[in-house]
Tab-separated table of C-alpha atoms and ligand atoms in Angstrom:
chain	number	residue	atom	x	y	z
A	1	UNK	CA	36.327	77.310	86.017
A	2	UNK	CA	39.555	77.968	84.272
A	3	UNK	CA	41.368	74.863	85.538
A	4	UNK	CA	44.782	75.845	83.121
A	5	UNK	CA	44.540	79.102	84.414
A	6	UNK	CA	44.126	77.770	88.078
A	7	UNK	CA	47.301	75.417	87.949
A	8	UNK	CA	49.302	78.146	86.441
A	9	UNK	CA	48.969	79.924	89.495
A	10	UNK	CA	49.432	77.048	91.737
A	11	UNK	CA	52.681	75.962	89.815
A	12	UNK	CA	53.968	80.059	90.690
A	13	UNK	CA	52.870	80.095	93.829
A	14	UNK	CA	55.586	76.426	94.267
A	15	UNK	CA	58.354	77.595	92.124
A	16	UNK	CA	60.082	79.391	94.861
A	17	UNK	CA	60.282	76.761	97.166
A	18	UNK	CA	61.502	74.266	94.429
A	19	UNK	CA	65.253	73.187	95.632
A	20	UNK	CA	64.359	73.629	98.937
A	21	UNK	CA	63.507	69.851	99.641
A	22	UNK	CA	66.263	67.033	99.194
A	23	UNK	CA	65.469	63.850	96.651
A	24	UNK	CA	65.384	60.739	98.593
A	25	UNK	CA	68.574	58.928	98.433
A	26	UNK	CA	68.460	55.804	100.496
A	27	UNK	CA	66.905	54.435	97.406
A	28	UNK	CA	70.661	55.544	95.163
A	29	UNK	CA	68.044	55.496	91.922
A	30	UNK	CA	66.389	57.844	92.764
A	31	UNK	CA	69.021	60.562	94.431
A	32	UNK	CA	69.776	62.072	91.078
A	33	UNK	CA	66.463	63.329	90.221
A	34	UNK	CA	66.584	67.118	89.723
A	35	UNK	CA	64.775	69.103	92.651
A	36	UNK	CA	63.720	72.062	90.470
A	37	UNK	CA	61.354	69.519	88.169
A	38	UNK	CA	58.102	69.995	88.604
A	39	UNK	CA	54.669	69.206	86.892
A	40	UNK	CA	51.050	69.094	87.963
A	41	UNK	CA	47.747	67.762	86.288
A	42	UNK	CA	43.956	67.859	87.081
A	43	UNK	CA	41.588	65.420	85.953
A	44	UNK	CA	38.016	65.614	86.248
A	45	UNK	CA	35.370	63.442	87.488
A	46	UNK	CA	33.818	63.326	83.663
A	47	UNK	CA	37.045	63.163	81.653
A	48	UNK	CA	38.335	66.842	81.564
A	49	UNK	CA	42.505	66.862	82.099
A	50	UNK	CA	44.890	69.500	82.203
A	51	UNK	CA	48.352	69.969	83.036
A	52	UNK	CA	51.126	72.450	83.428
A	53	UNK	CA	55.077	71.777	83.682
A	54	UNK	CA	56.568	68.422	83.715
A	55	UNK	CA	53.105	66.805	84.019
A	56	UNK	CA	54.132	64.523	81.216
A	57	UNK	CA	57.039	63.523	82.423
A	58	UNK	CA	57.178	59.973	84.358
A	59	UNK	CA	58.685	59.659	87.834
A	60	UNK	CA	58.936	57.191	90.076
A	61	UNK	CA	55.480	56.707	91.893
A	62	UNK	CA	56.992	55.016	94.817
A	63	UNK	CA	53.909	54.705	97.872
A	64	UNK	CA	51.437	56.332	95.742
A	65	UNK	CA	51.316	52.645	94.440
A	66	UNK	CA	49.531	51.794	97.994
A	67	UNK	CA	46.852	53.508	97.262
A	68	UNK	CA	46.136	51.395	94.135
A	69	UNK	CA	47.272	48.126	95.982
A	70	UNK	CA	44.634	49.061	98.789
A	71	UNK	CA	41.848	49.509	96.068
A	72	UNK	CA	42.757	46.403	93.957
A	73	UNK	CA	42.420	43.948	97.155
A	74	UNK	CA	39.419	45.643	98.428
A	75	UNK	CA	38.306	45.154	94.835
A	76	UNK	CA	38.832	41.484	94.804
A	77	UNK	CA	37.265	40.902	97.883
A	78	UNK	CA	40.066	41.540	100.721
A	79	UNK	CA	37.828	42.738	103.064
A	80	UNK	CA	39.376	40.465	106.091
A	81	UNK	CA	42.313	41.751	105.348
A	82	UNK	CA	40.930	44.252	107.871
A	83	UNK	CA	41.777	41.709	110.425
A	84	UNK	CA	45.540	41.762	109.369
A	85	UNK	CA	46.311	45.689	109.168
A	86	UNK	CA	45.034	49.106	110.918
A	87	UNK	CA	43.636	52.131	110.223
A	88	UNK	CA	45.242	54.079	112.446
A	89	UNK	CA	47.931	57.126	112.087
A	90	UNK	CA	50.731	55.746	113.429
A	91	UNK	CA	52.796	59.018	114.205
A	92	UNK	CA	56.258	56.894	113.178
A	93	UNK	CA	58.239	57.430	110.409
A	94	UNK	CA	56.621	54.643	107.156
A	95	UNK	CA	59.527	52.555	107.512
A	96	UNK	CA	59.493	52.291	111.018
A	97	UNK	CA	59.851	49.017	112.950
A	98	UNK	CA	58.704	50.118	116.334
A	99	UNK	CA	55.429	49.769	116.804
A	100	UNK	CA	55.367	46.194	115.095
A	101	UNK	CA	56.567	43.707	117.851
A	102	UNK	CA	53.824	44.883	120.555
A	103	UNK	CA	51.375	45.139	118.437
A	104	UNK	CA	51.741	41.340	117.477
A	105	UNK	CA	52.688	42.041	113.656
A	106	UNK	CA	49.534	44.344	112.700
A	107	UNK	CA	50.813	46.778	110.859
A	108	UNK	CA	49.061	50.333	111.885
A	109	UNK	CA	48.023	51.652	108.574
A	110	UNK	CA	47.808	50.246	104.950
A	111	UNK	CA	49.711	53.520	103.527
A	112	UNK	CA	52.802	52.693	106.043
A	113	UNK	CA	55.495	49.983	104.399
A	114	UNK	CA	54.859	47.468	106.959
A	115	UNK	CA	51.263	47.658	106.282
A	116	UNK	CA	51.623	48.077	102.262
A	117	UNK	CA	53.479	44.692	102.387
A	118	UNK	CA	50.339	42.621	103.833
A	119	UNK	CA	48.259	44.165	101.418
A	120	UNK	CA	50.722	43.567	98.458
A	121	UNK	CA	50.654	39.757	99.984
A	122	UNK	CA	47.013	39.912	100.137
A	123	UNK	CA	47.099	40.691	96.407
A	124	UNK	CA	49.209	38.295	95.447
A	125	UNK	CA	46.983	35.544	96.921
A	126	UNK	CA	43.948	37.394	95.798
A	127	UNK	CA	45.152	37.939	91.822
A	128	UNK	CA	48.615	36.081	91.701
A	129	UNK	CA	50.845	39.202	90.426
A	130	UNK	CA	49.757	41.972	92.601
A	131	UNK	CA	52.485	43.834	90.251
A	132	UNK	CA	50.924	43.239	87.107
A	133	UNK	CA	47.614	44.330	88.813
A	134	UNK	CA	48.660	47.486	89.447
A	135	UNK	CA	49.985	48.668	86.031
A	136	UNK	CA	47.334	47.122	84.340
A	137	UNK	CA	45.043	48.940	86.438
A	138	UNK	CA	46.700	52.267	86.030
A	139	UNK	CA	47.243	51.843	82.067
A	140	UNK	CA	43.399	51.062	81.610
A	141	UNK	CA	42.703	54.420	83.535
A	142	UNK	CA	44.839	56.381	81.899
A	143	UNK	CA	45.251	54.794	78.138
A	144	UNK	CA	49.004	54.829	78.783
A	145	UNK	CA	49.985	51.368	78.134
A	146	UNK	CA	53.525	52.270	78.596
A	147	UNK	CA	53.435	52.199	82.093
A	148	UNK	CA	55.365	50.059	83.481
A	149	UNK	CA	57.916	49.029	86.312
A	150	UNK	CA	61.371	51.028	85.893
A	151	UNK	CA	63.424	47.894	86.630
A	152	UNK	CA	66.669	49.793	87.360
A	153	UNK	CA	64.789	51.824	90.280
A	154	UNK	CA	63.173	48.528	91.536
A	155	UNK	CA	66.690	46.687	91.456
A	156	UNK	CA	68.150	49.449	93.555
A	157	UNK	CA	65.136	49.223	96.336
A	158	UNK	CA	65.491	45.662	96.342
A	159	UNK	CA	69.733	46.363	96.451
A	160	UNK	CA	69.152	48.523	99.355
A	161	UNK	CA	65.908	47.144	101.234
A	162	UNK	CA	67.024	45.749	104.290
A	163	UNK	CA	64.658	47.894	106.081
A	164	UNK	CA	61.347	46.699	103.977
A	165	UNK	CA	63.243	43.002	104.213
A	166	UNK	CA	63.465	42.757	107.897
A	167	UNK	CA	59.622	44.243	108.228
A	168	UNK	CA	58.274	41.430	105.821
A	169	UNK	CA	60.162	38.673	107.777
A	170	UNK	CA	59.018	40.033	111.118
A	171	UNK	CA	55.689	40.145	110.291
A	172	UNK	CA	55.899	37.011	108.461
A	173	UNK	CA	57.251	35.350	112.086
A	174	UNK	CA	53.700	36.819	113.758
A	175	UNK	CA	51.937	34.930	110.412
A	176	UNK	CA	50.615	37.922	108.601
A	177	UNK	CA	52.118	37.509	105.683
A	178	UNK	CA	51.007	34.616	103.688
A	179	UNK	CA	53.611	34.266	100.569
A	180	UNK	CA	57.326	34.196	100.894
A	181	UNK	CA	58.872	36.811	101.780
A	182	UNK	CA	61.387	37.274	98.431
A	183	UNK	CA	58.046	36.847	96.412
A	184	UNK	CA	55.991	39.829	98.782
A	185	UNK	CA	58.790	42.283	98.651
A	186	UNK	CA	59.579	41.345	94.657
A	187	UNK	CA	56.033	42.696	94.228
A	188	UNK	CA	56.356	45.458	96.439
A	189	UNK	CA	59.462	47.003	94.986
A	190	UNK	CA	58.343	46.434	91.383
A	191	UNK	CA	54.915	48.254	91.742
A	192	UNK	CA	56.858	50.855	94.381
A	193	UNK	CA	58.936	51.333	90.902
A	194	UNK	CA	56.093	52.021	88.986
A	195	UNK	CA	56.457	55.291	86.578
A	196	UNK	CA	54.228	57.401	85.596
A	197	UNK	CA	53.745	60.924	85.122
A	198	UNK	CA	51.049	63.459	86.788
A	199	UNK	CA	48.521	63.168	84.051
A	200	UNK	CA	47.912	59.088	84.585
A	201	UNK	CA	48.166	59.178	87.875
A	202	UNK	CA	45.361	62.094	88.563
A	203	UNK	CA	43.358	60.234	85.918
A	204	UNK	CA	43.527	56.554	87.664
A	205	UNK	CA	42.934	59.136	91.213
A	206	UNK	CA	39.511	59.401	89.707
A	207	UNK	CA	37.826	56.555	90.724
A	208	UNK	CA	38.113	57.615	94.003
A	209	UNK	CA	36.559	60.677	93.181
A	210	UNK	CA	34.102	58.540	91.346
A	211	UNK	CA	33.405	56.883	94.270
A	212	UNK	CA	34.688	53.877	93.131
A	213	UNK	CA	33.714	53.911	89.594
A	214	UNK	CA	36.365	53.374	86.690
A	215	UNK	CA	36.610	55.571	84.072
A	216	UNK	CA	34.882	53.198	81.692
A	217	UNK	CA	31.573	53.275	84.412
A	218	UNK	CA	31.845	50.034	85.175
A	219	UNK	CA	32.484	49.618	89.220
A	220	UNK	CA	35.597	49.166	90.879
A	221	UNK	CA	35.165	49.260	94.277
A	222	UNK	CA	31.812	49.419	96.528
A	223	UNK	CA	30.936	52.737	97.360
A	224	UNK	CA	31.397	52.195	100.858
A	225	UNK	CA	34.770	50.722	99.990
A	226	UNK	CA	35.812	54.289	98.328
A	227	UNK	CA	34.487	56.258	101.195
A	228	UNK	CA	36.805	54.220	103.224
A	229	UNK	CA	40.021	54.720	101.564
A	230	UNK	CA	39.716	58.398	101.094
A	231	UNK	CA	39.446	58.750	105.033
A	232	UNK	CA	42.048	56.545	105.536
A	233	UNK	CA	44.061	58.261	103.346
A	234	UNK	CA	43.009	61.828	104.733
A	235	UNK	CA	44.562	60.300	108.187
A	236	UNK	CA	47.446	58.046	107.084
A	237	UNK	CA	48.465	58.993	103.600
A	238	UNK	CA	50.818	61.735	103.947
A	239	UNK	CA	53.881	59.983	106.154
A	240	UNK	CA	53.470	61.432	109.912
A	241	UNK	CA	52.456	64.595	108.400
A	242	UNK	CA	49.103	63.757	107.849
A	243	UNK	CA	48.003	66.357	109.796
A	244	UNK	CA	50.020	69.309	108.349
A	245	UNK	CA	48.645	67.767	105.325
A	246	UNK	CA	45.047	67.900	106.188
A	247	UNK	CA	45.721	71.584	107.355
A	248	UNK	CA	47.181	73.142	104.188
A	249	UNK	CA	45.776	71.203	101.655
A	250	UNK	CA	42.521	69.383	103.588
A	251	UNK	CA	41.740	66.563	100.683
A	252	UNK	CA	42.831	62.924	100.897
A	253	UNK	CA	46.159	62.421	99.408
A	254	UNK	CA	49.229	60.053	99.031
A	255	UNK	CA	52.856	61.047	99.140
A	256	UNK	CA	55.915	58.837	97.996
A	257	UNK	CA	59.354	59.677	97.816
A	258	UNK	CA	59.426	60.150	94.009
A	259	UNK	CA	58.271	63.566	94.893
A	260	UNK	CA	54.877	62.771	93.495
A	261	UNK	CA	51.472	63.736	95.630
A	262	UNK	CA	47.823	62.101	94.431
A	263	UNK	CA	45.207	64.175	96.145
A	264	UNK	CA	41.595	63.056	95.562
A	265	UNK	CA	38.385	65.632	95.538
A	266	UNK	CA	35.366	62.935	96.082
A	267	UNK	CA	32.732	63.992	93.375
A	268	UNK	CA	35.147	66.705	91.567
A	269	UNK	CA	38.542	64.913	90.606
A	270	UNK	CA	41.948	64.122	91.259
A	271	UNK	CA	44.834	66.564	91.481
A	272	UNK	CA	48.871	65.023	90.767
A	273	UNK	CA	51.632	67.137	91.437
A	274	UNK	CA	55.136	66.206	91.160
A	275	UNK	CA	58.319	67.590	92.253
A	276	UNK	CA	61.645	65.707	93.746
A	277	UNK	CA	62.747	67.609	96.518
A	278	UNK	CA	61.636	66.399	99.940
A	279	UNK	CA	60.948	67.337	103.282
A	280	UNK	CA	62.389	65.290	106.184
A	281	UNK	CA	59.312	63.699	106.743
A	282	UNK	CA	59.136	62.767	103.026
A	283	UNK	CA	57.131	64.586	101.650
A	284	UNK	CA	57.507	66.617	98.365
A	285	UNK	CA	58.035	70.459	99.092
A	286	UNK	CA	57.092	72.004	96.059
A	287	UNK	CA	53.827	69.614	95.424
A	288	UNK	CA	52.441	70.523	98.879
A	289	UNK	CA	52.977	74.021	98.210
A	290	UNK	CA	51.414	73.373	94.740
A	291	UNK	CA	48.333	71.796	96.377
A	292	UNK	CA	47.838	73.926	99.051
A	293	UNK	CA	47.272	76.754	96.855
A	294	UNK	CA	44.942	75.249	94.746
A	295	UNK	CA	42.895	74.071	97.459
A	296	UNK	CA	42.618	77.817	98.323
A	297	UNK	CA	42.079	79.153	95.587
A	298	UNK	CA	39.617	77.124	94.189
A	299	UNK	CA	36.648	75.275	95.687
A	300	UNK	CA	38.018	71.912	95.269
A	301	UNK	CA	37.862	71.055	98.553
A	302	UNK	CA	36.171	68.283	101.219
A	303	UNK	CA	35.940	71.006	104.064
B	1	LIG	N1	59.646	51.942	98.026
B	1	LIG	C1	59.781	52.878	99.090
B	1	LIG	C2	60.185	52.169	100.360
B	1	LIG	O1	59.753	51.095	100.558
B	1	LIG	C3	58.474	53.595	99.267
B	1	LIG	C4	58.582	54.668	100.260
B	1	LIG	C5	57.598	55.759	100.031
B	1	LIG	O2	57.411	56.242	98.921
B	1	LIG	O3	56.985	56.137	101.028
B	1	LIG	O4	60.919	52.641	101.154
């Protein structure tokens, strides 16, 4: 398969729509991020990567980070943390306080904020810089040991996080969250803050493709564990448009508000595609577009 010639296409097929989404600007860091950018990269199972557009250019990763969080605390044995958050869709907006207080501080999803704080303070316990774990994790995939934490985009969430504040110390007053608070949402912000561009991100996406597997064949996560997270992210990973998600581009994918999108293709690959704008729901405009016609056109598909 001409994978170039493939993303090419896909990257046409978006460029009309670019500018039609907004960049997110509750976070002010990350409101002057040009809409029209865009970049997308494919990395196989057994090492192949390509890219077209801005795929080398890093953005702010934002919730695709929950995905690695999820995968790092499975990884070091956080199976009860089960116990402490859902797998549900919750059908509420990810920052959404509603359904916390009667449902007792159990956070619906792990790919929500509420619930991507208890896993980020199950990581912490688990590793002591649940940070630190995540970059390390995605430089090792990737070979980009610049990675890091944009500190200017992780002061601004932190300057402007009274939302993710007042969900940490709610849940913490139900006692599912086991670290302080400052020291949870520190962690959360900084690996939120995370940038990296399309390439390193669809090439740390492939050990769920890999079914757990690193890129250096030693094992991650338990296959079981792998098969898990791709369902939950097929059902929770897209915002409350999970299921517009799983209609146009049917693979298991994460959105964040940096405008990036990490879909995985178990057995094939991972596919990152990148572009600011958003739609109301949050996710990126052009990078759904972008995915949805690869997923088409190709047979990169779960379905
Ligand atoms: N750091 C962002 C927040 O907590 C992540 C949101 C997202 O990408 O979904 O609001």
């Amino acid at each position: 398969m001409d994978y170039l010639e493939l993303l090419n296409k896909s990257m046409d097929t978006a460029k009309p729509v670019l500018g039609r989404g907004t960049p997110a600007d509750y976070i002010p860091a990350l409101a002057c991020a040009d809409p029209y950018a865009f970049g997308m990269a494919l990395a196989t199972v057994d090492g192949e990567v390509h890219g077209v557009g801005e795929w080398r250019t890093p953005f702010s990763i934002q919730s695709i980070s929950k995905l690695f969080t999820l995968a790092l605390a499975l990884a070091h044995g956080g199976s009860p943390l089960w116990q402490r958050v859902g797998r549900e869709p919750s059908g509420n907006p990810f920052n959404s306080l509603i359904q916390l207080e009667s449902e007792q501080g159990v956070p619906r999803n792990p790919f929500i904020n509420a619930g991507a704080l208890v896993v980020t303070d199950a990581l912490l316990t688990l590793t002591g810089d649940a940070r630190g774990a995540v970059v390390d994790l995605l430089r090792q995939e990737s070979g980009s040991e610049g990675i890091d934490t944009d500190l200017a985009v992780a002061e601004s969430e932190a300057a402007h996080g009274h939302r993710n504040a007042a969900l940490a110390h709610f849940m913490a007053s139900f006692g599912n969250l086991h670290n302080p608070v400052d020291d949870v949402l520190k962690h959360y912000f900084e690996q939120c803050s995370v940038a990296a561009d399309c390439r390193d991100l669809a090439m740390a996406g492939c050990i769920l493709a890999r079914h757990g597997v690193r890129g250096d064949g030693t094992r991650l996560l338990g296959r079981g564990d792998a098969k898990r997270i791709n369902a939950v992210l097929l059902t929770c990973g897209t915002y409350d448009a999970a299921g517009e998600f799983a209609y146009r581009v049917g693979l298991p994918g994460k959105s964040g508000v940096g405008g990036g999108i990490l879909a995985i293709v178990p057995g094939r690959g991972a596919v990152c595609a990148w572009s600011p704008g958003l739609d109301p729901v949050g996710n990126s405009v052009g990078a759904m577009a972008a995915l949805e016609d690869f997923t088409h056109r190709s047979d990169w598909s779960v379905f």
